CSV table of N, CA and C in Angstrom, one decimal:
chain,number,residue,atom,x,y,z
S,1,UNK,N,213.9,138.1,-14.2
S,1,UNK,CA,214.3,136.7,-14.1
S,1,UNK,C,213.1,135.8,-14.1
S,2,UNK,N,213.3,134.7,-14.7
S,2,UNK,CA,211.9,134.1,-14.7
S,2,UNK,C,211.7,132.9,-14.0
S,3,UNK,N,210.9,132.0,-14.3
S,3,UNK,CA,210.2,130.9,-13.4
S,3,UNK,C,211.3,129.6,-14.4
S,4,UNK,N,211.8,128.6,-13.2
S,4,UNK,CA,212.7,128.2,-14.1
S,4,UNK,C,211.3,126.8,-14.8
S,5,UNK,N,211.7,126.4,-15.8
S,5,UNK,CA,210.9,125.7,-16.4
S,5,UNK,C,210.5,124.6,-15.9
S,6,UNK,N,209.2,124.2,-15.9
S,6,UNK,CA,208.3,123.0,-15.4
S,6,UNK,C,207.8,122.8,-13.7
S,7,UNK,N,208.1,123.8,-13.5
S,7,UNK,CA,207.3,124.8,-12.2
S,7,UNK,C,206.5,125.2,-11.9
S,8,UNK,N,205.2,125.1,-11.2
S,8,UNK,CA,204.2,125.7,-11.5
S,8,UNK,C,204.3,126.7,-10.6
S,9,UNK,N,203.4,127.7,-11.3
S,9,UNK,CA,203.6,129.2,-10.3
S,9,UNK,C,203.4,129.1,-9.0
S,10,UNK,N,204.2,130.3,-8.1
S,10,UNK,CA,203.4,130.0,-6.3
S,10,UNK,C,204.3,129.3,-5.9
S,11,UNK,N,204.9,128.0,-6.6
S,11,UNK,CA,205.9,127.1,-5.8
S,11,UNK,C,207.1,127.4,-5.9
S,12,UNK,N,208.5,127.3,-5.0
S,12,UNK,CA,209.7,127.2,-4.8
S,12,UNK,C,210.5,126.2,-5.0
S,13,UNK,N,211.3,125.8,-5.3
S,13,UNK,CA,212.2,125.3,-5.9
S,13,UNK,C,212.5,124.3,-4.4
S,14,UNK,N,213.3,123.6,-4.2
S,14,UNK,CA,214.0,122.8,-3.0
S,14,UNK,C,213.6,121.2,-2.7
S,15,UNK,N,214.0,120.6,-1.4
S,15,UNK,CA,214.1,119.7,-1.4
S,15,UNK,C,212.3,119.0,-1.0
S,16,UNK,N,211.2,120.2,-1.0
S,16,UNK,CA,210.0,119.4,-0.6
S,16,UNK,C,209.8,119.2,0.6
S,17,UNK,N,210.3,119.7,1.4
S,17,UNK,CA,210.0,119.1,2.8
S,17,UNK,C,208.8,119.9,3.1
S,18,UNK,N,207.9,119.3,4.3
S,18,UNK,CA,206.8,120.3,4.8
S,18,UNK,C,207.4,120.6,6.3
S,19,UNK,N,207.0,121.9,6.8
S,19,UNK,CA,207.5,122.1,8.0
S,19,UNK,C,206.7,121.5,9.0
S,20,UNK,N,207.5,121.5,10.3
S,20,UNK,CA,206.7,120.8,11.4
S,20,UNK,C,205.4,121.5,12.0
S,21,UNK,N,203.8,120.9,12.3
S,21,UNK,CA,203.0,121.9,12.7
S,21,UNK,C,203.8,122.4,14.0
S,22,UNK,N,202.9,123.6,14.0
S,22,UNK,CA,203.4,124.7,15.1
S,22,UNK,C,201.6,125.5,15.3
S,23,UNK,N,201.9,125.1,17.0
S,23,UNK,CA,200.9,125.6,17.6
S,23,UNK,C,200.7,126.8,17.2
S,24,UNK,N,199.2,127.4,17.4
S,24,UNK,CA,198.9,128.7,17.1
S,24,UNK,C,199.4,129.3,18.1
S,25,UNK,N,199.9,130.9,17.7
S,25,UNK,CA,200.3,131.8,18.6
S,25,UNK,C,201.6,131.2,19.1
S,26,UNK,N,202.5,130.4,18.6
S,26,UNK,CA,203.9,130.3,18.9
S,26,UNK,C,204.6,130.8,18.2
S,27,UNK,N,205.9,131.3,19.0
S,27,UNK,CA,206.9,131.9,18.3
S,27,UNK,C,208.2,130.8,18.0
S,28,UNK,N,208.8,131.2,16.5
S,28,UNK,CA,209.8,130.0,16.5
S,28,UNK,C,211.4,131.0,16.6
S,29,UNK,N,212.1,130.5,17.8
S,29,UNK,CA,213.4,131.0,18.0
S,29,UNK,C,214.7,130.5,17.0
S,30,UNK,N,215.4,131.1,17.5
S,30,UNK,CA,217.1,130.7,16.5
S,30,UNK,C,217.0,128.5,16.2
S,31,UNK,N,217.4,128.8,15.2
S,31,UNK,CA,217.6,127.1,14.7
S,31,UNK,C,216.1,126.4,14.3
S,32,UNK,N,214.9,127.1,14.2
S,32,UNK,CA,213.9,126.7,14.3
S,32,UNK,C,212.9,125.9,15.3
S,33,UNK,N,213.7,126.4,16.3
S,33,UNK,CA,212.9,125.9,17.5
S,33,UNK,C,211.7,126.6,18.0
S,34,UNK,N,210.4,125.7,18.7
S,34,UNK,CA,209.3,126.0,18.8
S,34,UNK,C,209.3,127.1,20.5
S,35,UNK,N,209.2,127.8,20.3
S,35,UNK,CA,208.9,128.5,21.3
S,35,UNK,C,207.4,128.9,22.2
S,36,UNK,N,206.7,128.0,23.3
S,36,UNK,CA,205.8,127.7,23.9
S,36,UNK,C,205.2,128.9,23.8
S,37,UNK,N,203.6,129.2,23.2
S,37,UNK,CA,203.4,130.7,23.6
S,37,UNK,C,202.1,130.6,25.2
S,38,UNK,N,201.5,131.3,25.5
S,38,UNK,CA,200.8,131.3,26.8
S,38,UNK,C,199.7,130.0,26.5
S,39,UNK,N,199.2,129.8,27.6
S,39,UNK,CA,198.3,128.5,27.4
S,39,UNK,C,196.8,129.0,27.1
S,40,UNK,N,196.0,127.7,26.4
S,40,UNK,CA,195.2,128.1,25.8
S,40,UNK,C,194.0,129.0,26.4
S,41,UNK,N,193.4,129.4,25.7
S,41,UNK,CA,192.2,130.2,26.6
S,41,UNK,C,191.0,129.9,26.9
S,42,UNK,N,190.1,129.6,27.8
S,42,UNK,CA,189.1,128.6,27.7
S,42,UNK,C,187.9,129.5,27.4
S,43,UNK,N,186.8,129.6,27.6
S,43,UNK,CA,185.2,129.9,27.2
S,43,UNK,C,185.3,130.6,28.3
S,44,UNK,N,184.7,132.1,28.4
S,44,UNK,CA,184.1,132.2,29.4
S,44,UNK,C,182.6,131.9,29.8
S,45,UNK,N,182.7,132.1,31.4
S,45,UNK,CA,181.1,131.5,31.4
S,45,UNK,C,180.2,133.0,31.9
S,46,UNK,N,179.0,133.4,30.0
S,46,UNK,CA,178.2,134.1,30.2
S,46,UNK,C,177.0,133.1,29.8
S,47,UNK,N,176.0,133.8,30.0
S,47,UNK,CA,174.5,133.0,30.4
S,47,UNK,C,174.5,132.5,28.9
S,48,UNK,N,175.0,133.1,27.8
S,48,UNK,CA,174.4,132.3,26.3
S,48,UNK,C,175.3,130.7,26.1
S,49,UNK,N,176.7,130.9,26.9
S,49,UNK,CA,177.2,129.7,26.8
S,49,UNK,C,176.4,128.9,27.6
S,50,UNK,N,176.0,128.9,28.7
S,50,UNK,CA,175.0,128.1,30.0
S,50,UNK,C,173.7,127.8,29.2
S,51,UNK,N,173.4,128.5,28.5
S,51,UNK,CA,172.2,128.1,27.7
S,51,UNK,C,172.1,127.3,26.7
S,52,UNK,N,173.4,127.2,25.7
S,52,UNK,CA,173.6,126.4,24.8
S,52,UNK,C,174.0,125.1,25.1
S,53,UNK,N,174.7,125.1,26.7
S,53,UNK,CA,174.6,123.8,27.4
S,53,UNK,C,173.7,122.9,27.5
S,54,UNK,N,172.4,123.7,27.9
S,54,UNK,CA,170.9,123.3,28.0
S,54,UNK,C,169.7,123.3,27.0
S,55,UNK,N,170.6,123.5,25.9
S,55,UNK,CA,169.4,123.4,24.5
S,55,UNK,C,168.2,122.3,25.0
S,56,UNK,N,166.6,122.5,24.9
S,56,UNK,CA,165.4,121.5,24.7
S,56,UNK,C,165.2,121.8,26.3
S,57,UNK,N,165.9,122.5,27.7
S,57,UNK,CA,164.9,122.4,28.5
S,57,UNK,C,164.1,123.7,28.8
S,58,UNK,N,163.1,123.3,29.7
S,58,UNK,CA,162.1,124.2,29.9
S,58,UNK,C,162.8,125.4,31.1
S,59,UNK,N,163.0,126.3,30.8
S,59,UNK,CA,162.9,127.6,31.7
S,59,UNK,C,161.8,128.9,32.3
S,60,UNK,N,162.0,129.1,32.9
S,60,UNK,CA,161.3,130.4,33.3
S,60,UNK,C,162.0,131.7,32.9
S,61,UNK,N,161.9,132.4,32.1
S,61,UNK,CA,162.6,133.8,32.2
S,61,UNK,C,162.2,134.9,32.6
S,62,UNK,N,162.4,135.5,33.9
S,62,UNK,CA,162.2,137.0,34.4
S,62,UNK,C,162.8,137.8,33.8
S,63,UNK,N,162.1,138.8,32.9
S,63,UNK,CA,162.5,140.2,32.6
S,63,UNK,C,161.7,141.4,32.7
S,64,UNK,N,162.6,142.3,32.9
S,64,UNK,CA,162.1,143.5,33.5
S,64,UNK,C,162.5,144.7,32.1
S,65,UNK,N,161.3,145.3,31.7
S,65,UNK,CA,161.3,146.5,30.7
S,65,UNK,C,160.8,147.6,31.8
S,66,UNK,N,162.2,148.1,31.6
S,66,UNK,CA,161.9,149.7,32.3
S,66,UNK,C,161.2,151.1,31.5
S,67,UNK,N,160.5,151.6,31.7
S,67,UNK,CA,159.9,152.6,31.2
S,67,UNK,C,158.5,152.5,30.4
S,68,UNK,N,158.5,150.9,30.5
S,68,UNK,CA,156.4,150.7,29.9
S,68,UNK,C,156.0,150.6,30.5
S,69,UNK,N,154.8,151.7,30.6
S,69,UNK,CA,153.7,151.8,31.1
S,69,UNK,C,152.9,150.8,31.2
S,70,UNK,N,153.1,150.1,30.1
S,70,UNK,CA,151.9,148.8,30.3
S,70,UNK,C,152.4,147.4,30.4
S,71,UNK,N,153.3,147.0,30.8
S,71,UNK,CA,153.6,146.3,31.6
S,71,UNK,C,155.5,146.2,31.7
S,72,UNK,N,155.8,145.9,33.1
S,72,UNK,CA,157.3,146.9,33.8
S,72,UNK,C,157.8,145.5,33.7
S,73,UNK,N,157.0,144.4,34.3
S,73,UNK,CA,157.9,142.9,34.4
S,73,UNK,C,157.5,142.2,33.6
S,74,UNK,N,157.9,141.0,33.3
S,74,UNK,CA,156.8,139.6,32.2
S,74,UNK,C,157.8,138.8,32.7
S,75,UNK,N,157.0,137.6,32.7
S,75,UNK,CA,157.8,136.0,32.8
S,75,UNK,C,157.2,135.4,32.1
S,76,UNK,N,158.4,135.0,31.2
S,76,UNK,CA,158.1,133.9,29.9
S,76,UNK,C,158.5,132.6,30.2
S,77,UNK,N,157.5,131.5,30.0
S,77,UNK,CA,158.0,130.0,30.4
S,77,UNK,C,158.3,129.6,28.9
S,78,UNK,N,159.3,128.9,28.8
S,78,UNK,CA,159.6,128.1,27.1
S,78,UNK,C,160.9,127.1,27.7
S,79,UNK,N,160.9,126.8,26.2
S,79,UNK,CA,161.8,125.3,26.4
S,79,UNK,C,163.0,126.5,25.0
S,80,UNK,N,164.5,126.1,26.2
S,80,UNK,CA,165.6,127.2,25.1
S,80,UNK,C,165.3,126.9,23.7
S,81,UNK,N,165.9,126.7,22.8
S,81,UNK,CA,165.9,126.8,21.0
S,81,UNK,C,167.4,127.2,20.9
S,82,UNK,N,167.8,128.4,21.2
S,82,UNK,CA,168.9,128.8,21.0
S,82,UNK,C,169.0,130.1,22.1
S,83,UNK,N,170.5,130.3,21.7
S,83,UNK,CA,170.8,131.6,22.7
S,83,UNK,C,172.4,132.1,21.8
S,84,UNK,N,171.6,133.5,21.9
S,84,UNK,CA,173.4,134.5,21.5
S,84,UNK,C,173.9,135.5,22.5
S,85,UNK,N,174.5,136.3,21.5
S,85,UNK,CA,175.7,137.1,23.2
S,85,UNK,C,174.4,138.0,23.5
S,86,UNK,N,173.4,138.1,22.3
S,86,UNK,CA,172.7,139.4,23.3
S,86,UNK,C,170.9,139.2,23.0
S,87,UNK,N,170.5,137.7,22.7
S,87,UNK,CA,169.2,137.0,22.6
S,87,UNK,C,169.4,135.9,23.2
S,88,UNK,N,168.2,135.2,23.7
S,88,UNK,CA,167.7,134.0,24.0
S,88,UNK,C,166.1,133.8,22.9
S,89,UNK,N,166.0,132.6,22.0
S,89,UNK,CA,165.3,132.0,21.6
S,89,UNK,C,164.4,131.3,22.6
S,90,UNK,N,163.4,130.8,22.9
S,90,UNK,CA,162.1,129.8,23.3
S,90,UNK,C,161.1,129.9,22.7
S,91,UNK,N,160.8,128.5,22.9
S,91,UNK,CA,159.5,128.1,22.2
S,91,UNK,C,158.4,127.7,23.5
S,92,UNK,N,157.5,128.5,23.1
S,92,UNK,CA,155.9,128.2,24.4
S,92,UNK,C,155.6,126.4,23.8
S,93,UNK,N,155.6,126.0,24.9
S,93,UNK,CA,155.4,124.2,24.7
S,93,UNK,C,154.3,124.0,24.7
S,94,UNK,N,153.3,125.3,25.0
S,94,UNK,CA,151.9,124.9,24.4
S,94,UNK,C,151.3,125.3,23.2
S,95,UNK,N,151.9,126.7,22.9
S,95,UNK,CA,151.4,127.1,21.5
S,95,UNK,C,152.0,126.4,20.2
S,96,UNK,N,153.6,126.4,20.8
S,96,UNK,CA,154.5,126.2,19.4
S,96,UNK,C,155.3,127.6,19.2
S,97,UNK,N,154.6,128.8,19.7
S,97,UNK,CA,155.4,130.1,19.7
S,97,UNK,C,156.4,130.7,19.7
S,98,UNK,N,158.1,130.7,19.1
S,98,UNK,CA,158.9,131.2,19.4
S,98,UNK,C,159.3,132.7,19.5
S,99,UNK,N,159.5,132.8,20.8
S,99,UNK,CA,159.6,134.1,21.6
S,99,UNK,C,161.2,134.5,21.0
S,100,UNK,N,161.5,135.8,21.1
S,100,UNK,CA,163.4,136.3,21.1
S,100,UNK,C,163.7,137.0,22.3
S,101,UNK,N,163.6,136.9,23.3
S,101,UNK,CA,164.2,137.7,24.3
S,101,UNK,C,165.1,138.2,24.1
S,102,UNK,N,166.0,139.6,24.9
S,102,UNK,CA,166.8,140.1,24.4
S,102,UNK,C,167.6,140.1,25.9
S,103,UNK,N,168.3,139.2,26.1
S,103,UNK,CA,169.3,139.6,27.2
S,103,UNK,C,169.8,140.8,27.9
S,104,UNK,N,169.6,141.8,27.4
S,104,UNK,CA,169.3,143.9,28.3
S,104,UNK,C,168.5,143.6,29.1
S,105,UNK,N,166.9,142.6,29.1
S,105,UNK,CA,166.0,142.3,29.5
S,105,UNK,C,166.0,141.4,30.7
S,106,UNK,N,166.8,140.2,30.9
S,106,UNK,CA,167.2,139.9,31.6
S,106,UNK,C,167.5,139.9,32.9
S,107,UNK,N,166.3,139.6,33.9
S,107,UNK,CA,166.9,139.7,35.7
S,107,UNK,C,167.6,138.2,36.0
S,108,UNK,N,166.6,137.1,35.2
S,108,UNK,CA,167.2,135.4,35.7
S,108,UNK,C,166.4,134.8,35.1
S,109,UNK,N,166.6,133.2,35.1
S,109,UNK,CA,165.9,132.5,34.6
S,109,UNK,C,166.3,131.1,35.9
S,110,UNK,N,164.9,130.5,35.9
S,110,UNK,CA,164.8,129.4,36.6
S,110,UNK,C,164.1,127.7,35.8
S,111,UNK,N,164.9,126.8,36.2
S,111,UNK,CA,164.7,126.1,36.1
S,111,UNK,C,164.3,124.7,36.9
S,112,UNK,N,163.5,123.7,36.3
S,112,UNK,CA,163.1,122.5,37.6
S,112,UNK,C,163.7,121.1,37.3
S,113,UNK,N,164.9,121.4,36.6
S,113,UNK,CA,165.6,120.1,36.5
S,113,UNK,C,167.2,120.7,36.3
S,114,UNK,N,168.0,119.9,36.7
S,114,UNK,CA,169.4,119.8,37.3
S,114,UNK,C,169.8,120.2,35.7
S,115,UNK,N,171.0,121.1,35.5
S,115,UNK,CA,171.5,121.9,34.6
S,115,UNK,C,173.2,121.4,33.9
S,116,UNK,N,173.4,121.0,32.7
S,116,UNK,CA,174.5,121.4,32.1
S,116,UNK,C,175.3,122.1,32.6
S,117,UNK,N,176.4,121.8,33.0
S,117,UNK,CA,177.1,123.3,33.5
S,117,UNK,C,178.8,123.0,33.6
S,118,UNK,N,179.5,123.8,32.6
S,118,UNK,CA,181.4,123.6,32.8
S,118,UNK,C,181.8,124.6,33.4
S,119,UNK,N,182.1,124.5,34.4
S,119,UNK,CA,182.9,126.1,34.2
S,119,UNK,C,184.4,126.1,33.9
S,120,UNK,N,184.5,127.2,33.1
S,120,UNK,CA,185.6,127.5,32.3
S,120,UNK,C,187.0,126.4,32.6
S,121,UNK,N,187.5,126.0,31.9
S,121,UNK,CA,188.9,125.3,32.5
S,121,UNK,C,188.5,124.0,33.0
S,122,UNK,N,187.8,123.8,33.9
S,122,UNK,CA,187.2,122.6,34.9
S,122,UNK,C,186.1,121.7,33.7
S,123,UNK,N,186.2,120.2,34.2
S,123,UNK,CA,185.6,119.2,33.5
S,123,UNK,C,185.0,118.8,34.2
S,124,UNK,N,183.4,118.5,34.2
S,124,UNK,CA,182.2,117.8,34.3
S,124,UNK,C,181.5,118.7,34.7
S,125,UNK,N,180.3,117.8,34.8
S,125,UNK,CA,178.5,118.6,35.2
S,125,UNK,C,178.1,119.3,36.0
S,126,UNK,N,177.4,119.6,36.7
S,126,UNK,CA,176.4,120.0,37.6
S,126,UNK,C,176.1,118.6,38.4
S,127,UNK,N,176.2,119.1,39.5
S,127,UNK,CA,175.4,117.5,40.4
S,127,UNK,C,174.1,117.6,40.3
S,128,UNK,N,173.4,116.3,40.2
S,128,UNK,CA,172.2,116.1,40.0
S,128,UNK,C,171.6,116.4,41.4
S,129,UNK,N,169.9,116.7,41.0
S,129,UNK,CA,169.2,117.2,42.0
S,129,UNK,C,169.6,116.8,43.5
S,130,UNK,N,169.6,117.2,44.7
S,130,UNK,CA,169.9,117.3,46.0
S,130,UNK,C,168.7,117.2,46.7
């Protein structure tokens, strides 16, 4: 059977209508009704999302390398750049130097100014310094 004439391929025949949007992850029941699916999911909060809150400030990073001999701890001071699920970027604000830390590395990082911060679900900041 073929394509009836002056149709272009891919399209159906009918009266043109577009359907109504539909949330993602909804189910549509009998008559085309929208059926609510669970509510949305928010961010969780790991250190690379807290960091990307704070892109440009200066940190301190404690990490500890188990099993070198030549040196067990280091603390790097930089200003973040970027951060992933399993790096942190900084740059030394005196050299210009961009470091990659590797979050396995990781004991904490300190800061001397009041921080970005959402936690999941909840709206607004961090209260300024105390």
């Amino acid at each position: 059977m073929g394509m009836p004439s002056g149709m272009p391929m891919g399209t159906m025949g009918g009266a043109g209508t577009t359907p109504p949007p539909v949330p993602s992850g909804s189910a549509i029941g009998p008559g085309g009704t929208v059926i609510p699916g669970p509510p949305p999911q928010f961010e969780q909060s790991y250190i690379e999302n807290i960091l990307r809150m704070n892109l440009g400030k200066t940190g301190t990073f404690y990490m500890t390398y188990e099993n070198n001999s030549q040196w067990n701890a280091k603390v790097f001071t930089g200003i973040v750049e970027a951060a992933g699920r399993d790096h942190i970027i900084i740059v030394d604000g005196t050299t210009g130097q961009r470091i990659i830390l590797l979050t396995l590395n990781l004991d904490y990082i300190t800061f001397n100014e009041p921080l970005n911060y959402q936690y999941p679900g909840v709206t607004g900041t961090a209260v300024p310094g105390r």
